[in-house]
Amino acid sequence: MAIAVFVVFVALVLAISAYASRKAASVGGYFVANSSIPWGVNGIAFAGGYLSVASFLGIAGLIAFFGYDGFLYSIGFLAGWIVALFVIAEPMKRMGTFTFPDALNRNFSRPGIQLAAGLSVLVVSLFYLVPQMVGAGVLVEPLLGIPHFWGVIIVGTVVILLVAGGGMTSTTYVQFFNGGLLLTFAAVLSIAVLVRGIDTADRPTEEGVAGLESYHFSEVGFALQNEAPEVDLRGARVVDRHVVTDRYTGETSHVFYRVSHLFEALPVDEGTFTANVKGRTVRFDTERAQAADWSLEQHDGETHVRLDEWFMLLSEDADGGVLLETQSQTVQADGSVLVNGAPAGQANRLRQMGGVTEIDDAFEGRTGAVGPIRLLSVFSDQATVVRQPKTIAFTASNGEAVTVYYEEPVPGSTFMRPGLMFPVEAREGEPAATTLLNRLNFISLMLALFLGTSALPHILIRYYTVPSAAAARKSTIVAIAGIGLFYILTMYLGVGAVASGALNPETSNMSAPLLARSFGEVLFAVISGIAFTTVLATVSGLIMAASGAVAHDLMGNLLRREFSDTAKVLTGRIVAVVVGIVGIVLGIAFRGMNVSFLVGWAFAVAASANLPALVLMLFWKRTTGTGIIASILVGVIASVGLILLSPDMWARYGLDPATAPMPINQPGIVSIPLSFIVLVVVSLFTAQKEQTTPVA
């Protein structure tokens, strides 16, 4: 079913592209659809292009993992459209012809502006392209059962064919098609969540109605004998212990025990056994047995497999205590990966986590169908307990890299208020400087989201596809309505995913599709197919923006000669292929990072590089061409440079994030004001040398 739906969606998208390619022969047809798109279609296309996987996968996942803090992305993404409506929409349509650099250069006719702005468009497009490709791989991996990198390659290839063949017309109608489907089925899935309600005792099966039963992580007792714990499991022995201390107080925060114990093995054929590992049937071949992985032992006359599992200490006293079962992923010295002690594979992967284990006694453990306000009220109740997935990574005593996944109970009232993802209150022992940096990081993110929307190149070019400034304004209003509705629905997708125990502990990006799968394979296939078209819609817009920047703005200015319309269209198609290939490579490299988080960086770069030049060019008469060039270059260099020096990137390099030169992850609070200041200062110094005509 999933594969059939996937093929149908790809076929529809390519059919739209093939039909639209007939109108892409001219420059106007290829880059701006001859400015002939109706405002209603353009408004839905706005929504279809803007509601990327960062919205559909990323925000739903962040809400599922971090509650209210994830919804702050929705607020920031939507608020940015107010700037687009009241400041940008009509002036952009009046000033430009094909591209954002066109608009900036209207009053100055300086090649340097188009060069700088064209470079900015390329950089922002690539930053926005990465999370879309990451999301593509995340989607296709469970949908088709293929590795992440093949998913990225498939999506990249389809988008290259779409853009190179059909240009802006095909991009518009693919985005229109996607926007309509996305709003419809997000509403369907949200209604399904409300009808199901919350059930603390009987969660849905993990992989749909025909899949695995939900798995409950058990508690195991142990007794202390001569100071050594004896765990109440068959053939158990403790082989390692790891203590995690709080970085501020130095006190013990978590203790993990690696316990070697026996699992009953059932013979399949000569030399092959299967065992149930956390509800999954894992195959063991005796010819490939390795002492570091697993071993076969006889116990009470029956064959068993010995595996190592990690447990978290819940409580202890002088006589013993209780351990909580966790999940783990171990990278051994030879690079091989173990999941829950057994070799990783399609049959042995991490189980889903999350859930609601307690609600007010008045519900007797089950709410039944609830209204939209009532569901959020139950989640916000102090009596509600949400199981929040957590991760701790460390190096075991034998040198193996271990990542432990466990659930932490969080009161609903805490889950539904700020603080889980963006800590704004000081923790015990936390230095005042750290608390300040946390707050600055949050403010920086909100600043980027609010100001970045109006500066995204794939959003700006949509204003050139309608016939008039009035149509640009109307399409923006339609976009705000559609996008606003969708972002309200993300809250229900997020809380529905955690209530259903549909959280992949490795990545928050799969929360919405896994929620859909809890209702059955058909809805999972449809939602995954729609999410796939979401990737296509957004990526095609980004590649169109990059293609226009190179073919229309950079090529002629760099080579200092005029090119024919045919040459520009051909160049645009070649650039679409090159940018698509670069996006594929980066999408593979950044696997595992939340797509909304990555998009936050793209918004910061756009707000730093493009918005100051655009706003001051419109509303400050003393703006000069040199000031615009300097502002764009400083905005690009500062924002990208600070991102590369941030703690998250430092960790990506394999370095200690605490030693990163940039102490916060979001650069906007530094780079956006810096770009404005540079434009003002340079313009004041060069105003006498340049004559500009203010925009009417």
XYZ file of C-alpha atoms in Angstrom:
696
model
C 0.000 0.000 0.000
C 2.688 2.505 1.047
C 4.742 1.899 -2.084
C 1.669 2.186 -4.333
C 0.681 5.542 -2.796
C 4.271 6.777 -3.100
C 4.365 5.866 -6.809
C 0.989 7.554 -7.411
C 2.143 10.820 -5.809
C 5.403 10.835 -7.768
C 3.521 10.122 -11.002
C 1.062 12.974 -10.359
C 3.856 15.424 -9.646
C 5.798 14.459 -12.769
C 2.618 14.625 -14.854
C 2.022 18.198 -13.652
C 5.617 19.058 -14.493
C 5.369 17.553 -17.963
C 2.168 19.482 -18.696
C 3.587 22.764 -17.436
C 6.907 22.405 -19.261
C 5.203 23.502 -22.481
C 4.998 27.033 -21.047
C 8.615 27.175 -19.867
C 10.393 27.982 -23.111
C 10.708 31.758 -22.587
C 12.509 33.568 -19.764
C 9.226 34.889 -18.368
C 7.581 31.482 -18.679
C 10.423 29.597 -17.017
C 11.234 31.955 -14.132
C 7.872 33.602 -13.254
C 5.170 31.668 -15.170
C 4.585 34.778 -17.319
C 3.013 36.463 -14.248
C -0.223 34.683 -15.107
C -1.041 32.717 -11.931
C -4.470 33.590 -10.370
C -4.160 35.077 -6.880
C -6.184 32.265 -5.249
C -3.969 29.583 -6.750
C -0.889 31.601 -5.851
C -2.068 31.930 -2.233
C -2.469 28.170 -1.806
C 0.848 27.702 -3.640
C 2.399 30.127 -1.131
C 1.154 27.842 1.634
C 2.257 24.695 -0.196
C 5.767 26.057 -0.676
C 6.082 27.588 2.782
C 4.660 24.635 4.745
C 7.802 22.615 4.286
C 8.836 19.454 6.099
C 9.992 21.816 8.849
C 6.323 22.563 9.491
C 4.779 19.169 8.824
C 7.473 16.919 10.267
C 9.674 19.220 12.315
C 7.141 21.226 14.327
C 4.876 18.250 15.008
C 7.946 16.361 16.211
C 9.178 19.197 18.421
C 5.739 19.514 20.037
C 5.658 15.753 20.638
C 9.097 15.813 22.271
C 9.098 19.240 23.959
C 5.471 20.299 24.278
C 4.690 24.011 24.130
C 8.239 25.002 23.161
C 7.822 23.202 19.839
C 4.696 25.258 19.120
C 6.775 28.430 19.404
C 8.175 27.602 15.964
C 4.610 27.694 14.599
C 4.055 31.097 16.185
C 7.309 32.458 14.778
C 6.748 31.051 11.277
C 3.231 32.512 11.123
C 4.081 35.904 12.653
C 6.583 36.554 9.881
C 3.741 36.742 7.377
C 2.483 39.930 9.013
C 5.670 41.624 7.827
C 5.202 40.076 4.385
C 1.610 41.337 4.124
C 2.029 44.900 5.354
C 5.580 45.683 4.251
C 6.764 43.494 1.384
C 3.937 42.138 -0.807
C 2.882 45.054 -3.015
C 6.268 46.857 -3.247
C 7.957 43.614 -4.335
C 5.493 43.153 -7.172
C 5.858 46.785 -8.297
C 9.661 46.817 -8.217
C 10.792 43.516 -9.647
C 10.595 41.599 -12.878
C 11.988 38.147 -12.239
C 14.039 37.963 -9.035
C 14.708 39.482 -5.611
C 18.001 41.059 -6.816
C 15.935 42.775 -9.547
C 13.933 44.586 -6.878
C 16.973 45.688 -4.894
C 18.698 47.003 -7.999
C 15.759 48.899 -9.434
C 16.867 52.318 -8.198
C 20.596 51.835 -8.572
C 21.407 49.804 -11.723
C 24.624 48.527 -10.177
C 25.970 45.076 -11.100
C 27.439 44.740 -7.600
C 23.964 44.700 -6.034
C 22.806 41.875 -8.263
C 26.021 39.964 -7.582
C 25.720 40.318 -3.808
C 21.981 39.621 -3.766
C 22.387 36.670 -6.134
C 25.030 35.203 -3.820
C 22.691 35.694 -0.861
C 19.859 33.910 -2.659
C 22.144 30.952 -3.350
C 23.335 30.705 0.258
C 19.848 31.021 1.797
C 18.409 28.529 -0.691
C 21.074 25.966 0.195
C 20.525 26.457 3.934
C 16.780 25.947 3.458
C 17.376 23.046 1.084
C 19.275 20.945 3.640
C 16.376 20.292 6.077
C 14.040 19.467 3.189
C 16.431 16.793 1.970
C 16.947 15.480 5.504
C 13.173 15.197 5.861
C 12.931 13.434 2.513
C 15.290 10.704 3.648
C 13.477 10.346 6.961
C 10.179 9.839 5.119
C 11.272 7.437 2.431
C 13.286 5.213 4.794
C 10.261 3.648 6.574
C 7.923 4.126 3.616
C 9.966 2.070 1.150
C 12.254 0.243 3.582
C 15.428 1.679 2.051
C 18.398 3.525 3.621
C 18.171 7.259 4.359
C 20.624 8.288 1.638
C 18.603 6.548 -1.075
C 15.532 8.503 0.039
C 17.451 11.758 -0.341
C 18.725 10.718 -3.781
C 15.227 9.749 -4.992
C 13.689 13.034 -3.867
C 16.567 15.064 -5.299
C 16.264 13.333 -8.644
C 12.492 13.866 -8.891
C 12.837 17.560 -7.987
C 15.594 18.085 -10.544
C 13.359 16.606 -13.240
C 10.433 18.734 -12.065
C 12.250 22.084 -11.996
C 14.561 21.594 -14.955
C 11.617 20.545 -17.073
C 8.668 22.703 -16.011
C 10.098 25.834 -14.397
C 7.913 28.115 -12.280
C 4.586 27.009 -13.754
C 5.092 23.398 -12.719
C 6.509 24.524 -9.375
C 3.403 26.635 -8.722
C 0.906 23.895 -9.453
C 2.867 21.274 -7.537
C 2.827 23.668 -4.568
C -0.907 24.310 -5.070
C -1.566 20.562 -5.197
C 0.537 20.012 -2.082
C -0.988 22.910 -0.118
C -4.527 21.636 -0.627
C -3.660 18.059 0.316
C -1.594 19.113 3.320
C -4.375 21.194 4.846
C -7.003 18.528 4.155
C -5.190 15.562 5.634
C -3.695 17.475 8.565
C -7.313 18.229 9.475
C -8.295 14.551 8.978
C -5.454 13.355 11.204
C -6.249 15.968 13.875
C -9.913 14.894 13.943
C -8.793 11.268 14.316
C -6.663 12.307 17.315
C -9.657 14.019 18.949
C -11.921 11.004 18.363
C -9.327 8.648 19.881
C -8.667 10.858 22.914
C -6.232 9.658 25.585
C -6.052 6.120 26.899
C -3.430 5.482 29.594
C -3.832 1.695 29.554
C -4.227 0.666 25.927
C -2.033 2.492 23.455
C -2.379 1.728 19.713
C -0.194 -0.963 18.177
C 3.174 0.373 17.187
C 3.100 -0.215 13.448
C -0.580 -0.089 12.640
C -3.376 -2.531 13.246
C -1.435 -5.463 11.749
C 1.888 -4.631 13.380
C 3.626 -5.047 16.689
C 1.881 -4.737 20.007
C 2.835 -1.695 22.023
C 5.835 -2.316 24.225
C 5.939 -1.293 27.884
C 9.389 -0.763 29.397
C 9.472 -2.788 32.593
C 10.974 -2.219 36.025
C 13.357 -4.869 37.381
C 14.357 -5.391 40.991
C 17.876 -6.117 42.230
C 19.413 -7.109 45.545
C 22.823 -6.175 46.885
C 24.996 -9.173 47.762
C 28.475 -8.229 48.975
C 27.931 -4.788 47.410
C 27.354 -6.388 43.955
C 23.831 -6.090 42.492
C 22.043 -9.331 41.644
C 19.391 -8.505 39.038
C 16.144 -10.439 38.902
C 16.570 -11.665 35.314
C 17.479 -15.078 33.904
C 21.250 -15.634 34.017
C 21.844 -11.967 34.792
C 25.163 -10.433 35.732
C 26.157 -6.774 35.864
C 29.125 -6.154 33.538
C 29.388 -2.353 33.572
C 28.175 0.731 35.416
C 28.131 4.347 34.240
C 27.419 7.385 36.396
C 26.248 10.698 34.916
C 26.826 13.829 37.007
C 25.129 17.196 36.760
C 27.427 19.650 35.000
C 26.574 22.454 37.442
C 26.165 20.823 40.861
C 28.478 17.830 40.364
C 25.854 15.571 41.922
C 24.843 12.221 40.422
C 21.893 12.660 38.050
C 21.675 9.210 36.424
C 23.188 5.782 36.973
C 23.137 3.131 34.227
C 23.907 -0.573 34.580
C 24.833 -2.831 31.680
C 23.280 -6.190 32.459
C 24.151 -9.369 30.591
C 21.226 -11.802 30.647
C 19.552 -14.607 28.701
C 16.742 -14.522 26.124
C 14.933 -17.704 25.116
C 16.034 -18.792 21.618
C 13.830 -20.743 19.226
C 15.459 -22.856 16.463
C 14.542 -21.940 12.882
C 16.827 -24.291 10.972
C 20.351 -25.647 11.272
C 22.511 -23.043 12.988
C 19.817 -20.343 13.086
C 17.787 -19.157 16.067
C 15.344 -16.360 16.773
C 14.776 -14.476 20.020
C 12.292 -11.847 21.130
C 14.189 -8.619 21.849
C 11.865 -5.899 23.142
C 8.956 -7.314 21.162
C 10.880 -7.729 17.914
C 11.821 -11.121 16.492
C 15.570 -11.029 15.862
C 17.384 -13.696 13.860
C 20.717 -15.074 15.102
C 23.075 -17.060 12.872
C 25.591 -19.119 14.855
C 28.178 -18.865 12.062
C 28.318 -15.110 12.632
C 28.343 -15.168 16.409
C 30.866 -12.817 17.991
C 31.723 -12.746 21.660
C 31.307 -8.974 21.720
C 27.812 -9.199 20.254
C 26.041 -12.236 21.675
C 26.500 -15.902 22.513
C 24.389 -19.047 22.780
C 24.072 -20.793 26.152
C 22.146 -23.732 27.552
C 19.888 -23.049 30.532
C 17.615 -25.698 32.056
C 18.172 -27.802 28.950
C 17.038 -25.047 26.550
C 18.995 -22.797 24.198
C 19.246 -19.123 25.088
C 20.915 -16.064 23.599
C 23.006 -13.914 25.939
C 22.739 -10.176 25.246
C 23.814 -7.033 27.075
C 21.178 -4.411 27.906
C 21.363 -1.076 29.695
C 19.071 -0.321 32.643
C 18.618 2.980 34.486
C 18.623 3.110 38.287
C 15.251 4.292 39.587
C 15.752 3.862 43.321
C 17.965 2.029 45.784
C 18.497 1.457 49.478
C 20.834 -0.592 51.626
C 19.326 -3.889 50.441
C 18.815 -3.258 46.734
C 16.668 -1.215 44.418
C 14.788 -0.967 41.139
C 16.123 -0.645 37.589
C 14.124 0.709 34.633
C 14.492 -0.965 31.261
C 15.834 1.381 28.573
C 16.874 1.134 24.956
C 20.406 1.527 23.685
C 22.470 1.880 20.569
C 26.141 0.883 20.767
C 28.887 1.557 18.244
C 31.650 -1.001 18.670
C 35.349 -0.580 17.974
C 35.005 -2.125 14.489
C 32.171 0.261 13.596
C 29.376 -2.306 13.868
C 26.174 -1.169 15.580
C 24.162 -2.971 18.237
C 20.570 -2.046 19.048
C 19.458 -3.254 22.478
C 22.442 -5.619 22.541
C 21.730 -7.358 19.225
C 23.092 -6.552 15.742
C 21.157 -3.650 14.200
C 18.981 -4.297 11.182
C 15.512 -3.890 9.733
C 14.200 -6.526 12.142
C 16.056 -5.039 15.107
C 15.593 -1.300 15.470
C 14.616 0.995 18.293
C 11.060 0.730 19.602
C 8.765 3.711 19.678
C 8.504 5.613 22.932
C 6.384 8.272 24.613
C 2.872 8.158 25.982
C 0.540 9.481 28.659
C 0.523 7.249 31.736
C -1.709 9.231 34.126
C -4.648 11.614 33.800
C -7.174 12.996 36.266
C -8.960 10.252 38.225
C -12.319 11.529 36.967
C -11.554 10.029 33.537
C -10.756 6.579 34.962
C -7.748 6.291 32.670
C -9.552 7.045 29.402
C -11.045 10.271 28.048
C -12.828 8.888 25.002
C -13.574 11.358 22.196
C -12.840 14.958 23.220
C -13.099 18.419 21.717
C -10.042 20.439 20.673
C -10.055 22.668 23.783
C -10.726 19.727 26.115
C -7.763 17.730 24.770
C -5.328 20.580 25.395
C -6.892 21.104 28.824
C -6.253 17.472 29.787
C -2.653 17.722 28.586
C -2.139 20.907 30.608
C -3.494 19.385 33.830
C -1.148 18.960 36.796
C -2.476 15.403 37.246
C -1.442 14.386 33.715
C 1.894 12.580 33.373
C 3.609 12.598 29.969
C 6.438 10.185 29.175
C 9.056 12.375 27.495
C 11.804 10.578 25.508
C 15.318 11.441 26.671
C 18.795 10.600 25.418
C 22.174 10.307 27.125
C 25.371 9.469 25.230
C 28.595 8.302 26.873
C 31.635 6.068 26.416
C 31.430 2.723 28.223
C 34.359 1.283 30.169
C 35.279 -0.959 27.214
C 35.527 2.085 24.913
C 32.240 1.561 23.073
C 30.127 4.619 22.215
C 26.747 4.127 23.880
C 23.528 6.108 23.467
C 20.807 5.278 25.980
C 17.164 6.167 25.275
C 14.775 6.348 28.209
C 11.499 8.010 29.238
C 11.202 10.684 31.879
C 7.818 11.421 33.511
C 6.844 15.083 33.094
C 3.726 16.735 34.568
C 1.310 17.897 31.882
C 1.419 21.412 33.299
C 5.187 21.468 32.676
C 4.885 19.871 29.237
C 2.426 22.525 28.062
C 4.354 25.593 29.183
C 7.700 27.036 28.008
C 10.952 25.620 29.296
C 11.540 22.050 28.112
C 13.396 23.000 24.919
C 14.280 26.633 25.599
C 15.171 26.849 29.299
C 14.599 30.444 30.360
C 14.745 29.818 34.107
C 17.993 29.048 35.905
C 18.620 25.464 36.965
C 20.121 24.660 40.343
C 23.776 25.666 40.299
C 23.569 27.141 36.799
C 25.748 30.254 36.342
C 23.922 33.505 35.630
C 25.817 33.783 32.334
C 24.409 30.460 31.120
C 20.858 31.504 31.961
C 21.396 34.735 30.058
C 22.750 32.857 27.023
C 19.720 30.537 27.031
C 17.408 33.526 26.961
C 19.415 35.235 24.235
C 19.316 32.048 22.145
C 15.518 31.957 22.399
C 15.142 35.660 21.552
C 17.536 35.201 18.643
C 15.465 32.345 17.236
C 12.179 34.265 17.505
C 13.789 37.301 15.866
C 14.965 35.183 12.939
C 11.589 33.471 12.477
C 9.646 36.743 12.636
C 11.922 38.634 10.229
C 13.110 35.796 8.020
C 9.856 34.922 6.243
C 9.783 38.127 4.205
C 13.372 37.599 3.102
C 13.215 33.996 1.899
C 14.002 33.940 -1.838
C 11.541 31.168 -2.711
C 8.780 33.220 -1.021
C 9.783 36.518 -2.641
C 9.742 35.137 -6.200
C 6.097 34.105 -5.808
C 5.135 37.801 -5.902
C 6.260 37.909 -9.540
C 3.960 35.089 -10.651
C 0.747 37.150 -10.247
C -0.362 39.889 -12.655
C -0.645 42.855 -10.244
C 0.257 44.332 -6.855
C -3.358 43.868 -5.688
C -3.172 40.184 -6.625
C 0.065 39.908 -4.628
C -1.681 41.293 -1.550
C -4.711 39.001 -1.970
C -2.550 35.910 -2.426
C -0.670 36.813 0.771
C -3.963 36.983 2.699
C -4.969 33.547 1.363
C -1.542 32.215 2.354
C -1.853 33.554 5.908
C -5.281 31.935 6.325
C -4.090 28.544 5.094
C -0.800 28.622 6.971
C -2.459 29.815 10.183
C -4.969 26.956 10.072
C -2.219 24.434 9.496
C -0.100 25.688 12.391
C -3.061 25.333 14.755
C -3.369 21.721 13.606
C 0.324 21.018 14.338
C -0.475 21.214 18.055
C -2.908 18.297 17.726
C -0.492 16.316 15.562
C 2.207 16.760 18.212
C 0.185 15.924 21.318
C -1.568 13.131 19.411
C 1.793 11.561 18.598
C 2.982 11.551 22.209
C -0.397 10.282 23.493
C -0.206 7.425 20.975
C 3.361 6.475 21.929
C 4.340 7.167 18.318
C 7.764 8.717 18.916
C 10.907 7.439 17.235
C 13.597 8.038 19.890
C 16.273 8.630 17.240
C 14.501 11.458 15.450
C 11.547 13.709 16.199
C 10.960 14.161 12.459
C 8.882 10.964 12.135
C 6.264 11.813 14.771
C 3.457 12.824 12.373
C 3.842 9.836 9.990
C 4.116 7.406 12.931
C 0.967 8.941 14.413
C -0.768 8.301 11.093
C 0.495 4.702 11.103
C -1.094 4.153 14.519
C -4.440 4.564 12.716
C -3.500 2.076 9.988
C -1.258 1.642 6.983
C -3.590 3.455 4.566
C -3.456 6.754 6.444
C 0.288 6.290 7.009
C 0.843 5.820 3.287
C -1.267 8.854 2.379
C 0.325 11.137 4.999
C 3.813 10.016 3.988
C 2.971 10.601 0.334
C 1.708 14.106 1.127
C 4.819 14.816 3.165
C 6.838 13.675 0.164
C 5.042 16.154 -2.108
C 5.693 18.776 0.580
C 9.403 18.191 0.120
C 9.019 18.406 -3.653
C 6.991 21.611 -3.439
C 9.428 23.436 -1.164
C 12.613 22.163 -2.786
C 11.351 23.042 -6.259
C 10.713 26.621 -5.108
C 14.170 26.856 -3.570
C 15.870 25.516 -6.677
C 13.846 27.903 -8.839
C 15.067 30.820 -6.699
C 18.674 29.646 -6.962
C 18.302 28.997 -10.679
C 16.965 32.513 -11.304
C 19.720 34.090 -9.223
C 22.453 32.428 -11.267
C 20.924 32.637 -14.736
C 19.373 36.095 -14.430
C 21.573 37.923 -11.915
C 24.998 36.344 -11.591
C 25.861 35.041 -15.047
C 25.597 38.278 -16.987
C 27.205 40.401 -14.273
C 30.135 38.068 -13.727
C 30.858 37.569 -17.420
C 29.909 41.194 -18.249
C 27.893 40.374 -21.363
C 24.284 39.953 -22.407
C 22.821 36.489 -22.960
C 19.862 35.453 -25.035
C 16.642 34.268 -23.438
C 17.376 30.748 -24.655
C 20.791 30.799 -22.970
C 19.300 32.052 -19.695
C 16.654 29.310 -19.638
C 19.283 26.668 -20.450
C 21.536 28.019 -17.695
C 18.637 27.998 -15.265
C 18.015 24.328 -15.988
C 21.699 23.454 -15.580
C 21.807 25.320 -12.261
C 18.713 23.410 -11.115
C 20.597 20.154 -11.662
C 23.761 21.371 -9.872
C 21.894 22.831 -6.861
C 19.825 19.656 -6.616
C 22.983 17.526 -6.476
C 24.515 19.781 -3.794
C 21.278 19.508 -1.801
C 21.435 15.706 -2.017
C 24.976 15.640 -0.610
C 24.131 18.029 2.253
C 20.885 16.195 3.048
C 22.849 12.983 3.574
C 25.502 14.746 5.682
C 23.012 16.335 8.129
C 20.916 13.239 8.797
C 19.413 13.095 12.300
C 19.076 16.842 12.982
C 15.541 18.160 13.490
C 14.386 19.838 10.295
C 12.696 22.769 12.049
C 15.925 23.485 13.913
C 17.846 23.545 10.611
C 15.230 25.793 9.013
C 15.711 28.225 11.902
C 19.249 28.740 10.610
C 17.969 29.418 7.092
C 15.579 32.052 8.448
C 18.447 33.680 10.354
C 20.622 33.886 7.229
C 17.721 35.293 5.171
C 16.816 37.889 7.804
C 20.467 38.935 8.141
C 21.375 39.082 4.470
C 18.198 40.186 2.683
C 15.755 41.951 4.988
C 17.812 45.016 6.042
C 18.576 45.870 2.411
C 14.973 45.370 1.331
C 13.333 47.327 4.175
C 15.701 50.301 4.168
C 15.672 50.509 0.385
C 11.875 50.855 0.619
C 11.621 53.231 3.572
C 14.896 55.151 3.983
C 15.650 57.692 1.267
C 19.354 57.884 2.068
C 20.016 54.214 1.306
C 22.833 53.808 -1.231
C 23.885 50.983 -3.525
C 27.185 50.584 -1.695
C 25.307 50.338 1.603
C 23.094 47.587 0.203
C 26.091 45.609 -1.097
C 27.943 45.938 2.209
C 24.860 44.982 4.224
C 24.171 41.839 2.187
C 27.778 40.634 2.309
C 28.138 41.323 6.031
C 24.774 39.637 6.722
C 25.750 36.492 4.808
C 29.262 36.247 6.242
C 28.238 37.046 9.828
C 25.242 34.689 9.991
C 26.930 31.754 8.243
C 30.163 32.294 10.175
C 28.383 32.344 13.538
C 26.450 29.196 12.635
C 29.687 27.396 11.753
C 31.130 28.429 15.130
C 28.005 27.513 17.147
C 27.819 24.764 19.802
C 25.688 22.453 17.640
C 28.122 22.644 14.739
C 31.024 22.226 17.162
C 29.434 18.955 18.259
C 28.995 18.031 14.589
C 32.767 18.423 14.183
C 33.296 16.010 17.093
C 34.399 18.793 19.461
C 33.140 19.821 22.891
C 30.142 22.183 22.357
C 31.072 24.060 25.541
C 34.255 25.279 23.824
C 32.494 26.692 20.747
C 33.530 30.317 20.008
C 29.866 31.285 19.475
C 28.105 30.510 22.784
C 24.547 30.257 21.326
C 23.180 28.327 18.350
C 21.054 31.073 16.810
C 23.030 33.925 15.158
C 20.161 36.341 14.404
C 20.463 38.473 17.532
C 23.978 39.436 16.401
C 23.907 39.236 12.605
C 20.542 40.959 11.933
C 21.289 44.209 13.859
C 24.852 44.161 12.489
C 23.549 44.080 8.917
C 21.185 47.008 9.589
C 23.981 49.027 11.227
C 26.401 48.366 8.362
C 23.833 49.506 5.792
C 23.096 52.730 7.671
C 26.746 53.586 8.336
C 27.979 52.812 4.813
C 25.036 54.650 3.257
C 25.748 57.757 5.349
C 29.387 57.743 4.266
C 28.562 57.218 0.577
C 25.360 59.298 0.284
C 27.071 62.305 -1.282
C 28.692 60.174 -3.972
C 25.508 58.412 -5.044
C 22.202 59.784 -6.215
C 19.147 57.617 -5.559
C 15.515 57.988 -6.380
C 13.122 56.939 -3.616
C 10.466 54.383 -4.439
C 7.024 55.867 -4.876
